mmCIF file of C-alpha atoms and ligand atoms in Angstrom:
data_model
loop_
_atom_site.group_PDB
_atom_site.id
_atom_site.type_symbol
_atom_site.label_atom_id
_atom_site.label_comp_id
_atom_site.label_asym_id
_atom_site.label_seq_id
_atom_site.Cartn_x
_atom_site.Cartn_y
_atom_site.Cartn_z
ATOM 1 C CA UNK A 298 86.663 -29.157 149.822
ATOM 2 C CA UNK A 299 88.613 -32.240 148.564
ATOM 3 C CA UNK A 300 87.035 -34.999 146.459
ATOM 4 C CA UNK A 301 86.454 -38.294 148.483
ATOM 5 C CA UNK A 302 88.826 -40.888 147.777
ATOM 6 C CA UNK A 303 87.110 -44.135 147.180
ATOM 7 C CA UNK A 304 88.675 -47.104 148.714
ATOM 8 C CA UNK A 305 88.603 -50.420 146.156
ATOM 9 C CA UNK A 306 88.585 -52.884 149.216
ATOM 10 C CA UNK A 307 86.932 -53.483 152.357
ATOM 11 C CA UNK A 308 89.313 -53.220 155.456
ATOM 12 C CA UNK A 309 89.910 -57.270 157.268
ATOM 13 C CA UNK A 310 91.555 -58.327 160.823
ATOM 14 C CA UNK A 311 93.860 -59.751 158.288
ATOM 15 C CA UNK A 312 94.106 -56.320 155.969
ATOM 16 C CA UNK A 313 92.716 -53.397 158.189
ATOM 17 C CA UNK A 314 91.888 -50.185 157.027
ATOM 18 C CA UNK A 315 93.861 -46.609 158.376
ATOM 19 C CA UNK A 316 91.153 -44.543 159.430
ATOM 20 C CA UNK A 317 91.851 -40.862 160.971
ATOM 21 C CA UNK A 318 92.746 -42.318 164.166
ATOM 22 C CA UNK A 319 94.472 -45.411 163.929
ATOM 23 C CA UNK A 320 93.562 -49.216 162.260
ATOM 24 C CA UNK A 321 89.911 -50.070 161.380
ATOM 25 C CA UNK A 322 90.034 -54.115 162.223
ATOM 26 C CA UNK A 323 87.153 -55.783 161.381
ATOM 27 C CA UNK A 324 85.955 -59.022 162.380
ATOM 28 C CA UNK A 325 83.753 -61.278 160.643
ATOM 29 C CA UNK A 326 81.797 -63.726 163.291
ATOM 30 C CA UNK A 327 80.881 -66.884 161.545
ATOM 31 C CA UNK A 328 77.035 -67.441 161.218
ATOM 32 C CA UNK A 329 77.065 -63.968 162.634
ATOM 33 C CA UNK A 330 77.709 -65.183 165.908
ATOM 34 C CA UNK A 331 79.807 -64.604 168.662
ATOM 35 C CA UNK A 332 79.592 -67.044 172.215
ATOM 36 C CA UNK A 333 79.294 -64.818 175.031
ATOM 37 C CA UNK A 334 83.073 -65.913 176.090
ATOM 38 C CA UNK A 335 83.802 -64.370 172.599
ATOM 39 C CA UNK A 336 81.935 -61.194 172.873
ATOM 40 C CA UNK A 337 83.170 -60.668 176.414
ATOM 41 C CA UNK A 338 86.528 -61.266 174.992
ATOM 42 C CA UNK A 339 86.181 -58.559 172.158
ATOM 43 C CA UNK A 340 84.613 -56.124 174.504
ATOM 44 C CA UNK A 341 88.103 -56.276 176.309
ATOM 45 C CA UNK A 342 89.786 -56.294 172.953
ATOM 46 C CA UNK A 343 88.249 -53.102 172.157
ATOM 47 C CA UNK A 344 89.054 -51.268 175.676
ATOM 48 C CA UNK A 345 92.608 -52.646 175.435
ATOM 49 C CA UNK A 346 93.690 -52.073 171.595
ATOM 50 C CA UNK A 347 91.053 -49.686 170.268
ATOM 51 C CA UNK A 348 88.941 -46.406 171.275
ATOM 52 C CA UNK A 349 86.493 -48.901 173.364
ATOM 53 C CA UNK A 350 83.475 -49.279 170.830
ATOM 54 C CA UNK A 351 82.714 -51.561 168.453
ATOM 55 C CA UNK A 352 81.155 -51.173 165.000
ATOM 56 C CA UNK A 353 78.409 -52.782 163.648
ATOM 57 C CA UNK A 354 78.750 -52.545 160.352
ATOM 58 C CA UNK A 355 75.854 -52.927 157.890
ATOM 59 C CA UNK A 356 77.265 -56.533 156.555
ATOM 60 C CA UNK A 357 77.186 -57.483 159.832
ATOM 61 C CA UNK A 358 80.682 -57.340 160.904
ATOM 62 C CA UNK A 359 82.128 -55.968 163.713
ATOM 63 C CA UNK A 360 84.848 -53.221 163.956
ATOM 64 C CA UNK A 361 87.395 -52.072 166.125
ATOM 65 C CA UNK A 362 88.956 -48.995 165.901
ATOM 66 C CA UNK A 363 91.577 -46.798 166.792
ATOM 67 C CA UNK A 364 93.892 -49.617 166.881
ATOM 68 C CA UNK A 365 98.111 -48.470 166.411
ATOM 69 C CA UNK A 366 99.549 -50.082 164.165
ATOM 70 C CA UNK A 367 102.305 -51.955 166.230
ATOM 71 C CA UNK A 368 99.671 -52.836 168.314
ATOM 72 C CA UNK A 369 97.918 -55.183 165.233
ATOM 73 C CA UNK A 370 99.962 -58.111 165.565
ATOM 74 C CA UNK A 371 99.356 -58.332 169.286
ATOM 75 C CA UNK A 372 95.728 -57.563 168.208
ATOM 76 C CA UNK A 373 95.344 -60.305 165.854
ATOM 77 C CA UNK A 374 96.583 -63.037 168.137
ATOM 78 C CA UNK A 375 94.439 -62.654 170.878
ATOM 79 C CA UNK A 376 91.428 -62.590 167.960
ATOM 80 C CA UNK A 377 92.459 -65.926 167.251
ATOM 81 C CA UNK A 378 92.693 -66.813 170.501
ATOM 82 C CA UNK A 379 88.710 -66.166 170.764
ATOM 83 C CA UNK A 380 88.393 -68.183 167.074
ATOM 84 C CA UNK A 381 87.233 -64.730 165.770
ATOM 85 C CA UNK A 382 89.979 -64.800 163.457
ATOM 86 C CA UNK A 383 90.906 -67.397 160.089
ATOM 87 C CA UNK A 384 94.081 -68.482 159.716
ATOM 88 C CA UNK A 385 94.021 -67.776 156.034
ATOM 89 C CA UNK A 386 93.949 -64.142 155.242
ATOM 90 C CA UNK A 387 92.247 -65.330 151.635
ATOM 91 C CA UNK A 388 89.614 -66.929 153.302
ATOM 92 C CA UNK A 389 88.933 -63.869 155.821
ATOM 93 C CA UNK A 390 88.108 -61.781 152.280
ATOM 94 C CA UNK A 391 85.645 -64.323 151.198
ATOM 95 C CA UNK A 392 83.596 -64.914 153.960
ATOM 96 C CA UNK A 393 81.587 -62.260 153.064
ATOM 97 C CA UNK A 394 77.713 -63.921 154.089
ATOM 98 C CA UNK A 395 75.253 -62.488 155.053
ATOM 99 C CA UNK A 396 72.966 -64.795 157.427
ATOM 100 C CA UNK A 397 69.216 -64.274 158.103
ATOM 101 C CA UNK A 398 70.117 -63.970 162.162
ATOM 102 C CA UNK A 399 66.756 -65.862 163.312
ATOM 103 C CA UNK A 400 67.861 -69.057 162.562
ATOM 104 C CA UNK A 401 67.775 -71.830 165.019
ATOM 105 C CA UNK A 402 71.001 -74.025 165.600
ATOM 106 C CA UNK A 403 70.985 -76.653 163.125
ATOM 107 C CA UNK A 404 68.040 -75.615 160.908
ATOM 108 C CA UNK A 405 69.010 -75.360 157.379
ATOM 109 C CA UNK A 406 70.159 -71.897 157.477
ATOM 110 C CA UNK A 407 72.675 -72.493 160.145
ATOM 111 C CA UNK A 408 73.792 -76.031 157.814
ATOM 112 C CA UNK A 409 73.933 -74.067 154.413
ATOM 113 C CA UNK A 410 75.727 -71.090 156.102
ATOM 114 C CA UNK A 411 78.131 -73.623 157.630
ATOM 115 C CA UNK A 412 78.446 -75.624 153.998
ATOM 116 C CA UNK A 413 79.228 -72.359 152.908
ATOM 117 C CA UNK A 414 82.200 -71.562 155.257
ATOM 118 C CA UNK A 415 83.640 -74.921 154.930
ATOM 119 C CA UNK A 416 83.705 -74.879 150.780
ATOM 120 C CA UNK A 417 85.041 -71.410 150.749
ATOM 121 C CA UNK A 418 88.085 -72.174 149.028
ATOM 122 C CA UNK A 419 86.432 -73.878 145.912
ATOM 123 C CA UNK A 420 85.088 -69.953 145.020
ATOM 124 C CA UNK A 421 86.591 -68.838 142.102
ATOM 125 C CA UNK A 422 88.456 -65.047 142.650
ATOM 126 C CA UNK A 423 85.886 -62.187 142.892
ATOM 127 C CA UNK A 424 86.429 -58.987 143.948
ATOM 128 C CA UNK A 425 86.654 -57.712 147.174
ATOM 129 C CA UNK A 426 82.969 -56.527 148.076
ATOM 130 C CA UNK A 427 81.356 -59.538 146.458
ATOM 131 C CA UNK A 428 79.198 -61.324 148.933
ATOM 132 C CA UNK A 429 76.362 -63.758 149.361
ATOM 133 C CA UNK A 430 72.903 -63.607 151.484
ATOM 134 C CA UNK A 431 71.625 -67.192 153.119
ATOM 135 C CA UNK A 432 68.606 -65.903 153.700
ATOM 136 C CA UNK A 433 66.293 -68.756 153.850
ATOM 137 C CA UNK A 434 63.783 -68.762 157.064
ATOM 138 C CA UNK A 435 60.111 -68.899 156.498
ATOM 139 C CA UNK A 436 59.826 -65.487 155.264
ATOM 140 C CA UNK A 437 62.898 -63.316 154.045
ATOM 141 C CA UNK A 438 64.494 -60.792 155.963
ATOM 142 C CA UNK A 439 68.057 -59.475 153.783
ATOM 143 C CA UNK A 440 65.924 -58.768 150.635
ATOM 144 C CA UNK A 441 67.321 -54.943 150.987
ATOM 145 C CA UNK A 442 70.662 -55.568 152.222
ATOM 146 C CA UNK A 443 73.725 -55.639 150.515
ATOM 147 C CA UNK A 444 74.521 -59.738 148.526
ATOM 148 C CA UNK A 445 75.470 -60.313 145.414
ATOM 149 C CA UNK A 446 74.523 -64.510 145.266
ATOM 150 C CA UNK A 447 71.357 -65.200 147.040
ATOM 151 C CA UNK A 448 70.182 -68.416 148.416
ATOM 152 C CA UNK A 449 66.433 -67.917 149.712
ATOM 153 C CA UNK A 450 63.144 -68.931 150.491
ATOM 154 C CA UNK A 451 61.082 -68.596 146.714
ATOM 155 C CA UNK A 452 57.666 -68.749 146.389
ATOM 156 C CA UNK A 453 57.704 -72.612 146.052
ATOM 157 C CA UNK A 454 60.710 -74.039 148.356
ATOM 158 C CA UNK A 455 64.502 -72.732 147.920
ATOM 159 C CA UNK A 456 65.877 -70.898 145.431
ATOM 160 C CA UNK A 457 69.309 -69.382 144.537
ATOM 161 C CA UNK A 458 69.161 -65.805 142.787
ATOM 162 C CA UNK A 459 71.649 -63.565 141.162
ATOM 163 C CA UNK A 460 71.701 -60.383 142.523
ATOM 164 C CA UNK A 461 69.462 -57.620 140.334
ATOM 165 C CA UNK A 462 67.808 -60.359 138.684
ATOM 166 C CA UNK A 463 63.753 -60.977 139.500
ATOM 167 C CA UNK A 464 63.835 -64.699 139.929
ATOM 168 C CA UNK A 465 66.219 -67.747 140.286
ATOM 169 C CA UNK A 466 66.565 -70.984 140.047
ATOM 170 C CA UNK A 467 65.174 -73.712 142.539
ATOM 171 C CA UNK A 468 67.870 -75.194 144.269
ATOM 172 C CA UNK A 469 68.007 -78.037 146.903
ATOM 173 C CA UNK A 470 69.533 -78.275 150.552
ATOM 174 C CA UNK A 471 71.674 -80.901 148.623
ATOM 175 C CA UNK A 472 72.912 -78.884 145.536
ATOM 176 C CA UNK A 473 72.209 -75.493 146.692
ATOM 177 C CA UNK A 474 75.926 -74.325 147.519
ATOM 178 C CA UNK A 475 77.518 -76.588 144.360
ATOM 179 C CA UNK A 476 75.160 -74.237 142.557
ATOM 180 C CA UNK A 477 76.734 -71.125 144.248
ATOM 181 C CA UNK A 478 79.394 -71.756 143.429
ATOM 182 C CA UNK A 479 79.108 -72.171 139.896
ATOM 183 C CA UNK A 480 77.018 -69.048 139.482
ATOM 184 C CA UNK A 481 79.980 -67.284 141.557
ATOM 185 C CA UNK A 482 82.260 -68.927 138.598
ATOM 186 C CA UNK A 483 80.031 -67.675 136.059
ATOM 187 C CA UNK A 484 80.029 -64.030 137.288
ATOM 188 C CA UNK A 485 83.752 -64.586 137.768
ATOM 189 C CA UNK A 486 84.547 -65.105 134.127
ATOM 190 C CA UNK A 487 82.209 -61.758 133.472
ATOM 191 C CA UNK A 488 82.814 -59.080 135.495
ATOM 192 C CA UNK A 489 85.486 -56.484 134.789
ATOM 193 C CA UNK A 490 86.996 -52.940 136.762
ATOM 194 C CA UNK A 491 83.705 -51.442 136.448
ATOM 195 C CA UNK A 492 81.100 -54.304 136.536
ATOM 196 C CA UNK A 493 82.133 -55.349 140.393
ATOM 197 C CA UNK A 494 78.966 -56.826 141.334
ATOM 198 C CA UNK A 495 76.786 -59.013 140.313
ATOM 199 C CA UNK A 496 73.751 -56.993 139.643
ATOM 200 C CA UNK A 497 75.849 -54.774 137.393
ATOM 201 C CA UNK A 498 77.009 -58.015 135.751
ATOM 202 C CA UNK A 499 73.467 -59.273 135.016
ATOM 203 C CA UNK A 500 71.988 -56.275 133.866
ATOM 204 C CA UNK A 501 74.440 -55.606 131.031
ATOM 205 C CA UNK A 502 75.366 -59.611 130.105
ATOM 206 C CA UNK A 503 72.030 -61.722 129.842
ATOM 207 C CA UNK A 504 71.849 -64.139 132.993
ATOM 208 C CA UNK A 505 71.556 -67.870 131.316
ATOM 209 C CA UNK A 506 68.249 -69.332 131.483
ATOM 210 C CA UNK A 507 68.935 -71.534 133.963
ATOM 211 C CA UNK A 508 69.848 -69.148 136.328
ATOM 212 C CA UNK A 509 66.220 -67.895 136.320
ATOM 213 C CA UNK A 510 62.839 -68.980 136.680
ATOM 214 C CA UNK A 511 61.502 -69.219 140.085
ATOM 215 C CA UNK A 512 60.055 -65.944 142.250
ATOM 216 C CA UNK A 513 61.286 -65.282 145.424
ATOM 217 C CA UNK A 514 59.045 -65.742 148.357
ATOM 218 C CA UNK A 515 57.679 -63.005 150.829
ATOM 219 C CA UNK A 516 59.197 -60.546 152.443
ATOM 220 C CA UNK A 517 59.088 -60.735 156.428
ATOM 221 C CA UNK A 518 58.784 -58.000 158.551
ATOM 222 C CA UNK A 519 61.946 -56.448 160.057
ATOM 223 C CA UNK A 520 63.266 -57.297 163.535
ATOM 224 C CA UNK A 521 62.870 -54.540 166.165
ATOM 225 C CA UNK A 522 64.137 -54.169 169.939
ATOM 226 C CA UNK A 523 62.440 -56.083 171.910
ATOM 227 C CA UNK A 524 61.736 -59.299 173.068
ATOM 228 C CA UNK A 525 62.038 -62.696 170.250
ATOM 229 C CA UNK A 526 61.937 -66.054 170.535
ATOM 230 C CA UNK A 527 65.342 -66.371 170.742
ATOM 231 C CA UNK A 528 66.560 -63.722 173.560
ATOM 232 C CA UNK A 529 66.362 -59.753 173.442
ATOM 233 C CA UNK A 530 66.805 -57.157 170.924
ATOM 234 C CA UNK A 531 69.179 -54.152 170.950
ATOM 235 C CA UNK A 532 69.280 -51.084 168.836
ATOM 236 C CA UNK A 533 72.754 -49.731 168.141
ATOM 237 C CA UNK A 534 72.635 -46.085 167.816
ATOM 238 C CA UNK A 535 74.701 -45.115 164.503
ATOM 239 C CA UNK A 536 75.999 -48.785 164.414
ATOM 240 C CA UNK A 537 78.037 -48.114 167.408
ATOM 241 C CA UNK A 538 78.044 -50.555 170.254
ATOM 242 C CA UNK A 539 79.977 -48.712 173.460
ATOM 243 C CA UNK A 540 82.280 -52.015 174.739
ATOM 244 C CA UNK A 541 82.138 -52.046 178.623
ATOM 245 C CA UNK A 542 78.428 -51.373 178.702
ATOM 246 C CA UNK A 543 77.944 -54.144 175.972
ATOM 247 C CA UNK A 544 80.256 -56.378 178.009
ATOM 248 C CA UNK A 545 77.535 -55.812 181.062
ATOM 249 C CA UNK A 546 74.837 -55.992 179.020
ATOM 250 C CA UNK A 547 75.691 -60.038 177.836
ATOM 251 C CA UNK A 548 76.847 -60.413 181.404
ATOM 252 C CA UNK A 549 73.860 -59.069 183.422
ATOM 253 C CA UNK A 550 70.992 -60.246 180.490
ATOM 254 C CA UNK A 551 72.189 -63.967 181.111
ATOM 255 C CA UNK A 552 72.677 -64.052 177.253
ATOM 256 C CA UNK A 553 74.797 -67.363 175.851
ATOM 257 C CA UNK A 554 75.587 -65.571 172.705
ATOM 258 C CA UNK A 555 75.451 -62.243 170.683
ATOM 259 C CA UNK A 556 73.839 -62.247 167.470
ATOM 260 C CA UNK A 557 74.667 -59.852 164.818
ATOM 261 C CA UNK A 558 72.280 -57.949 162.176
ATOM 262 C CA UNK A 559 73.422 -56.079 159.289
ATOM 263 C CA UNK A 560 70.163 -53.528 160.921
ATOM 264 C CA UNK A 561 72.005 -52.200 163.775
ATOM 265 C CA UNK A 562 70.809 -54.383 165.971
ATOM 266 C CA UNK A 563 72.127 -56.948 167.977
ATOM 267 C CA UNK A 564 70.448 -60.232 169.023
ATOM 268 C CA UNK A 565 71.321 -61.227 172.673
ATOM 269 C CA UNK A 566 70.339 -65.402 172.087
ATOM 270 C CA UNK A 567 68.733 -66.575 175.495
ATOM 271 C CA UNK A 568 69.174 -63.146 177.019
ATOM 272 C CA UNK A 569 66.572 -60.904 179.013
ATOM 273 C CA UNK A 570 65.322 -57.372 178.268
ATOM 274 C CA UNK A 571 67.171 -55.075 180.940
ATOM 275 C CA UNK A 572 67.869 -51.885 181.586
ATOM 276 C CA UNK A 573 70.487 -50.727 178.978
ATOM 277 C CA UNK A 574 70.460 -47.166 178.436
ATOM 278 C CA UNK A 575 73.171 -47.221 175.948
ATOM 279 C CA UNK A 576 71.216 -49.460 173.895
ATOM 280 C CA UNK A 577 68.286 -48.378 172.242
ATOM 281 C CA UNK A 578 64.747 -50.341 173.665
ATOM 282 C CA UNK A 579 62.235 -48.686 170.905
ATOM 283 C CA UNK A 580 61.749 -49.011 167.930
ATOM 284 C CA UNK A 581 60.603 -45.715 166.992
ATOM 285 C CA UNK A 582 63.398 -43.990 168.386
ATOM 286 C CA UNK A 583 64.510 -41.780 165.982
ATOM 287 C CA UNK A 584 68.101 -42.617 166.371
ATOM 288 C CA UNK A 585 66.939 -45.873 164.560
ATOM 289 C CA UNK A 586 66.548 -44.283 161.172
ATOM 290 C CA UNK A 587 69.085 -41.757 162.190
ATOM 291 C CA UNK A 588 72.700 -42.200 159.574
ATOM 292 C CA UNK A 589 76.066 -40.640 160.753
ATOM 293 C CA UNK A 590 78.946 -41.573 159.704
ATOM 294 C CA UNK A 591 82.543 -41.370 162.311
ATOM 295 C CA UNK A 592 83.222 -38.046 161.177
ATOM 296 C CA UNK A 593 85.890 -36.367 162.553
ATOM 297 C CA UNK A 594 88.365 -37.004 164.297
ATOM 298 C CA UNK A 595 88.308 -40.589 163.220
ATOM 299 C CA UNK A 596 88.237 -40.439 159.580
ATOM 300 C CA UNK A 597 90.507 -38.663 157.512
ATOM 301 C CA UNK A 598 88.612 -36.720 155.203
ATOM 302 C CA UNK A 599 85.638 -35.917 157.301
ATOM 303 C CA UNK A 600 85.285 -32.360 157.923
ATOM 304 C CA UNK A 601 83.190 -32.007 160.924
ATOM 305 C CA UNK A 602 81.915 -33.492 163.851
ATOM 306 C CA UNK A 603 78.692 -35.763 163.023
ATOM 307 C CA UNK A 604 77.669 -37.760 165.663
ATOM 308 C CA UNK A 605 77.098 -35.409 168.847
ATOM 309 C CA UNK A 606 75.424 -33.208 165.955
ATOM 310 C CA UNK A 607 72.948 -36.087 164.847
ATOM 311 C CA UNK A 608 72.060 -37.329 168.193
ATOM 312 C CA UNK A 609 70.586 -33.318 168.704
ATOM 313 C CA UNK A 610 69.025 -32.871 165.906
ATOM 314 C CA UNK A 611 67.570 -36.582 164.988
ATOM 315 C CA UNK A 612 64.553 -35.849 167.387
ATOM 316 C CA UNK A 613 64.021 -32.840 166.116
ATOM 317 C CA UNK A 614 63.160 -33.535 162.734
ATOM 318 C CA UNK A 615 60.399 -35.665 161.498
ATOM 319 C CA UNK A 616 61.584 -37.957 158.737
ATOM 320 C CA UNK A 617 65.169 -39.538 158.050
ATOM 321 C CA UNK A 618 68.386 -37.413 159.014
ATOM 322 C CA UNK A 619 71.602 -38.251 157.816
ATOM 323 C CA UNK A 620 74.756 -36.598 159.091
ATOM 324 C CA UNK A 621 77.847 -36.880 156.796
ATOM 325 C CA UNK A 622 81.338 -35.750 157.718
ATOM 326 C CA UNK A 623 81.557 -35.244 153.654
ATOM 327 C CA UNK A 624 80.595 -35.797 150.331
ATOM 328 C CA UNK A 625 81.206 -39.340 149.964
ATOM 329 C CA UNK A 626 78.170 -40.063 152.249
ATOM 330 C CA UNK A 627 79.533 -43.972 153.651
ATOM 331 C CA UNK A 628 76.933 -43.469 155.717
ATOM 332 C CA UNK A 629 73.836 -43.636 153.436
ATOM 333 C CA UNK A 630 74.187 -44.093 150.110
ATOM 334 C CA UNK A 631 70.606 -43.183 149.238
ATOM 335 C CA UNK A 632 68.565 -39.833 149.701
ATOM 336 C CA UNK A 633 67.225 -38.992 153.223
ATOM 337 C CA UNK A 634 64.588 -36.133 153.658
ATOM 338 C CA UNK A 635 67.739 -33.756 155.624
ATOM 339 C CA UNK A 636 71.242 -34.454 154.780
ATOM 340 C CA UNK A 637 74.010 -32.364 156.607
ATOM 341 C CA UNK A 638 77.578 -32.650 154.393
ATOM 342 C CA UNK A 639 80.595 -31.302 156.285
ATOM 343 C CA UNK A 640 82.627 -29.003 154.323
ATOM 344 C CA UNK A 641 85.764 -27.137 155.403
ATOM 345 C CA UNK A 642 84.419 -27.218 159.401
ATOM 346 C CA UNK A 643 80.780 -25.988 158.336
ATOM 347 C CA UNK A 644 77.616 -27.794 156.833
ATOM 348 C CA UNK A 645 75.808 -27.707 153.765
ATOM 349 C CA UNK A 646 71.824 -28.748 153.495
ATOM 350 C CA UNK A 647 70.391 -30.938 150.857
ATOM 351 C CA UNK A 648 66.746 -31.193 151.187
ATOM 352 C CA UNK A 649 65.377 -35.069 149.952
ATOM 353 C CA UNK A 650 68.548 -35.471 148.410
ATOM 354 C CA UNK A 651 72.184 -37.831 149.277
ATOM 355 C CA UNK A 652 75.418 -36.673 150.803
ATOM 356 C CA UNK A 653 77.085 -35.763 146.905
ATOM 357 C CA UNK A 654 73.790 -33.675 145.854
ATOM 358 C CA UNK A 655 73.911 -29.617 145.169
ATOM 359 C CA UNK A 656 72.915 -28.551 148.496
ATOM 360 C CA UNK A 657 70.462 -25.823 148.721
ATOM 361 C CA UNK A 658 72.128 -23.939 151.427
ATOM 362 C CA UNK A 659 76.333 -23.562 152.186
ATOM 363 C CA UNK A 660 78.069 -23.001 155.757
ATOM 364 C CA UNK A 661 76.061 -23.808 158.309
ATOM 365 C CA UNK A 662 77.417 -23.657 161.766
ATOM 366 C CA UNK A 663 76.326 -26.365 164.482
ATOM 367 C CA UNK A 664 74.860 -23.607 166.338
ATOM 368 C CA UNK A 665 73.008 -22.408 163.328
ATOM 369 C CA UNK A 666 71.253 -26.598 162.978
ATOM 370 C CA UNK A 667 70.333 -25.931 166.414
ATOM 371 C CA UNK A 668 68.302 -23.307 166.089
ATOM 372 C CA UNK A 669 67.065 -23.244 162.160
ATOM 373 C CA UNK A 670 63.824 -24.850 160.556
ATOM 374 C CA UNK A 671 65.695 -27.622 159.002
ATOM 375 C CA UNK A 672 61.994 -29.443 157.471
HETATM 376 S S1 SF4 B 663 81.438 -39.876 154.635
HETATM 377 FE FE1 SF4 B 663 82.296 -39.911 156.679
HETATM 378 S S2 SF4 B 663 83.315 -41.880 156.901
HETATM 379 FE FE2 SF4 B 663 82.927 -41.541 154.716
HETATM 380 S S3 SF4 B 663 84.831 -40.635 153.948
HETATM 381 FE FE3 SF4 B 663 83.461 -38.957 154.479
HETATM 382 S S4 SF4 B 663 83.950 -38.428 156.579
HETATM 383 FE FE4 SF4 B 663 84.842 -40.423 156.175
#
C-alpha cells in the first residue's frame, strides 16, 4: 500500500481540490448561512455540475463534488450569482470562521461574525488551515471543533483565547476583533513549516501575559435532530447531504434558511420536522457517531469502498466505527473503538486504535465484516 500524500492546503470555489472523480469545490456560507433561494440554488448546482450531493464538511463548509474541470468556470459564476462566492480569491482562504449556529439575527454573534468578514483583509498572512471560532452564545458549543483564535463566552463576560492555551484575555464587543487581529499578527510573526497552528505555536513559544488570564465559560450541550427554537434539526449521515431530497426538504419544511454545523447537522431556520428519510431524525442513530470517509471511487488513494460498508456494519457494533478508504484516516483523526483501513481492495482491523495504527488483523473481505465478531 502507498503512503498517503498529505495535502498542505484546503481545497476553495476559488482553488478546488482534484479528488478521484473530478473537482472538490467548496463553499464557505457566510455566518454559516445559506437563504433558502441560495440553498435551492446549490442543490441545482450540485445535480447540474457535480455527482448531486453536497458535503458538509466538519468546518462547516459545504462541498461539491465531481465537478470537470472545464465545467469550474461555468461553476463559479453561477456561485456568485447566489452570493455564495467572494470576489477575491484571498479573501475566500481567510474566511475560515467558525460560528456558534444558534445565534439569533443581530445578536452579538451574528455582529462580531459579520465585523469579522468585513475586516478580513487587515489579517496578517497565515497559513492555509488557520481559522477562528465566534463562539459566544450563553453557553459554548465549538469548544471541540477545529479554531485556532477564539472569541467566546468566559466565565465572567467575553473573552478571546489562543488556541491550546487554558484561558484568555477579556475582550469587549468593541475591541474584541481589533484584538484578533493582533493576536492573529502575533502568531503570524511565530509560526514556521511545522508550527501551522496556533496551539502548536503557543505550546512551544510562551503566549504573552496579556493574552491570558480569564477562564472560559461552560460548555453547552450539543445540538441534536430535532426540534429548536429556531426551526428543525437534520443529521447528515457521513457529512453527506443527497441534493434533490435536501432541495425538498427546505421546500416542503417551509424553512427561510439552512443553517450549517461543523456536527453534521444542518439547521433548517423557521422550518418544520417532516418526514425526511434521507436525513437522519435521532439522535442515537448510530450513523451519528458513524466516520467514513469518500473512499473509492472518489478519492484517489482510497482503496476500497467505505460508505455502503459503514452504513452495514455501524448498527452492528456497539461503540464508534470508523471506515477509512486508507491510512491517512481524513475521516477521524482520533481513535474509534473499530477502525476498518482499506488496503490494496481488502481491510485491515485496529481495535481502539486510528486509521495509521498496526492493525491487529490484515485482509479482510467485505463479506468477511459481515459476518465476523468485529467487538
Ligand atoms: S482517508 Fe479516505 S479521503 Fe482520506 S486520503 Fe484516504 S481514501 Fe482519501
Amino acid at each position: 500500500m502507498s503512503a498517503p500524500v498529505v495535502q498542505g492546503w484546503c481545497p476553495g470555489a476559488h482553488r478546488p481540490m482534484m479528488s478521484g472523480d473530478g473537482l472538490v469545490v467548496r463553499v464557505r456560507p457566510r455566518l454559516a448561512r445559506l437563504s433558502a433561494e441560495q440553498t435551492r440554488g446549490l442543490c441545482e448546482l450540485a445535480e447540474q455540475f457535480g455527482n448531486g450531493t453536497i458535503d458538509l464538511t466538519n468546518r462547516a463548509n459545504l462541498q461539491l463534488r465531481g465537478v470537470k474541470e472545464d465545467d469550474h468556470q461555468a461553476l463559479l459564476a453561477e456561485l456568485a450569482g447566489l452570493n455564495l462566492l467572494d470576489a477575491e480569491p484571498g479573501i475566500e482562504v481567510r474566511r475560515n470562521i467558525l460560528v456558534s449556529p444558534l445565534y439569533r439575527s443581530g445578536d452579538r454573534t451574528a455582529q462580531l461574525t459579520q465585523e469579522l468578514i468585513d475586516r478580513l483583509e487587515e489579517l496578517p498572512t497565515l497559513p492555509a488551515k488557520f481559522g477562528f471560532a465566534i463562539d459566544t452564545g450563553p453557553k459554548r458549543l465549538l469548544a471541540a471543533d477545529s479554531a485556532d483564535i477564539r472569541v467566546e463566552a468566559g466565565t465572567d463576560g467575553l473573552i478571546l483565547r489562543a488556541d491550546g492555551a487554558k484561558t484568555g484575555c477579556r475582550v469587549t464587543e468593541t475591541n474584541a476583533i481589533d484584538r484578533l487581529i493582533a493576536l492573529a499578527g502575533w502568531f503570524s510573526e511565530r509560526f514556521t513549516p511545522e508550527t501551522r497552528r496556533m496551539a502548536r505555536v503557543a505550546a512551544t513559544q510562551d503566549l504573552p501575559a496579556e493574552w491570558q488570564g480569564s477562564a472560559p465559560g461552560g460548555i453547552g450541550t450539543p445540538p441534536q435532530p430535532g426540534v429548536c427554537d429556531l426551526g428543525a434539526l437534520y443529521g447528515a449521515a457521513f457529512g453527506q447531504l443527497p441534493a434533490r431530497q435536501l432541495l425538498d426538504l427546505v421546500t416542503n419544511s417551509g424553512a427561510t434558511a439552512l443553517r450549517v454545523t461543523p456536527w453534521r447537522l444542518i439547521l433548517l431556520e423557521g422550518g418544520a420536522a417532516i418526514q425526511a428519510p434521507d436525513f437522519v431524525i435521532d439522535g442515537t442513530d448510530p450513523l451519528m457517531t458513524t466516520d467514513a470517509c469518500p473512499g473509492a471511487p472518489f478519492c484517489p488513494q482510497a482503496q476500497v469502498e467505505t460508505r455502503d460498508v459503514a452504513r452495514i456494519l455501524a448498527a452492528q457494533i456497539p461503540g464508534s466505527l470508523h471506515v477509512s478508504g486508507c491510512a491517512k484516516g481524513c475521516a477521524r483523526m482520533g481513535p474509534a473503538n473499530v477502525t476498518l483501513v482499506g488496503n490494496d481492495g481488502r481491510f485491515d482491523l485496529v481495535k481502539n486504535g486510528r486509521a495509521g495504527d498496526e492493525p491487529s488483523q490484515r485482509g479482510l473481505t467485505p463479506e468477511t465484516l459481515m459476518t465476523m465478531d468485529l467487538t
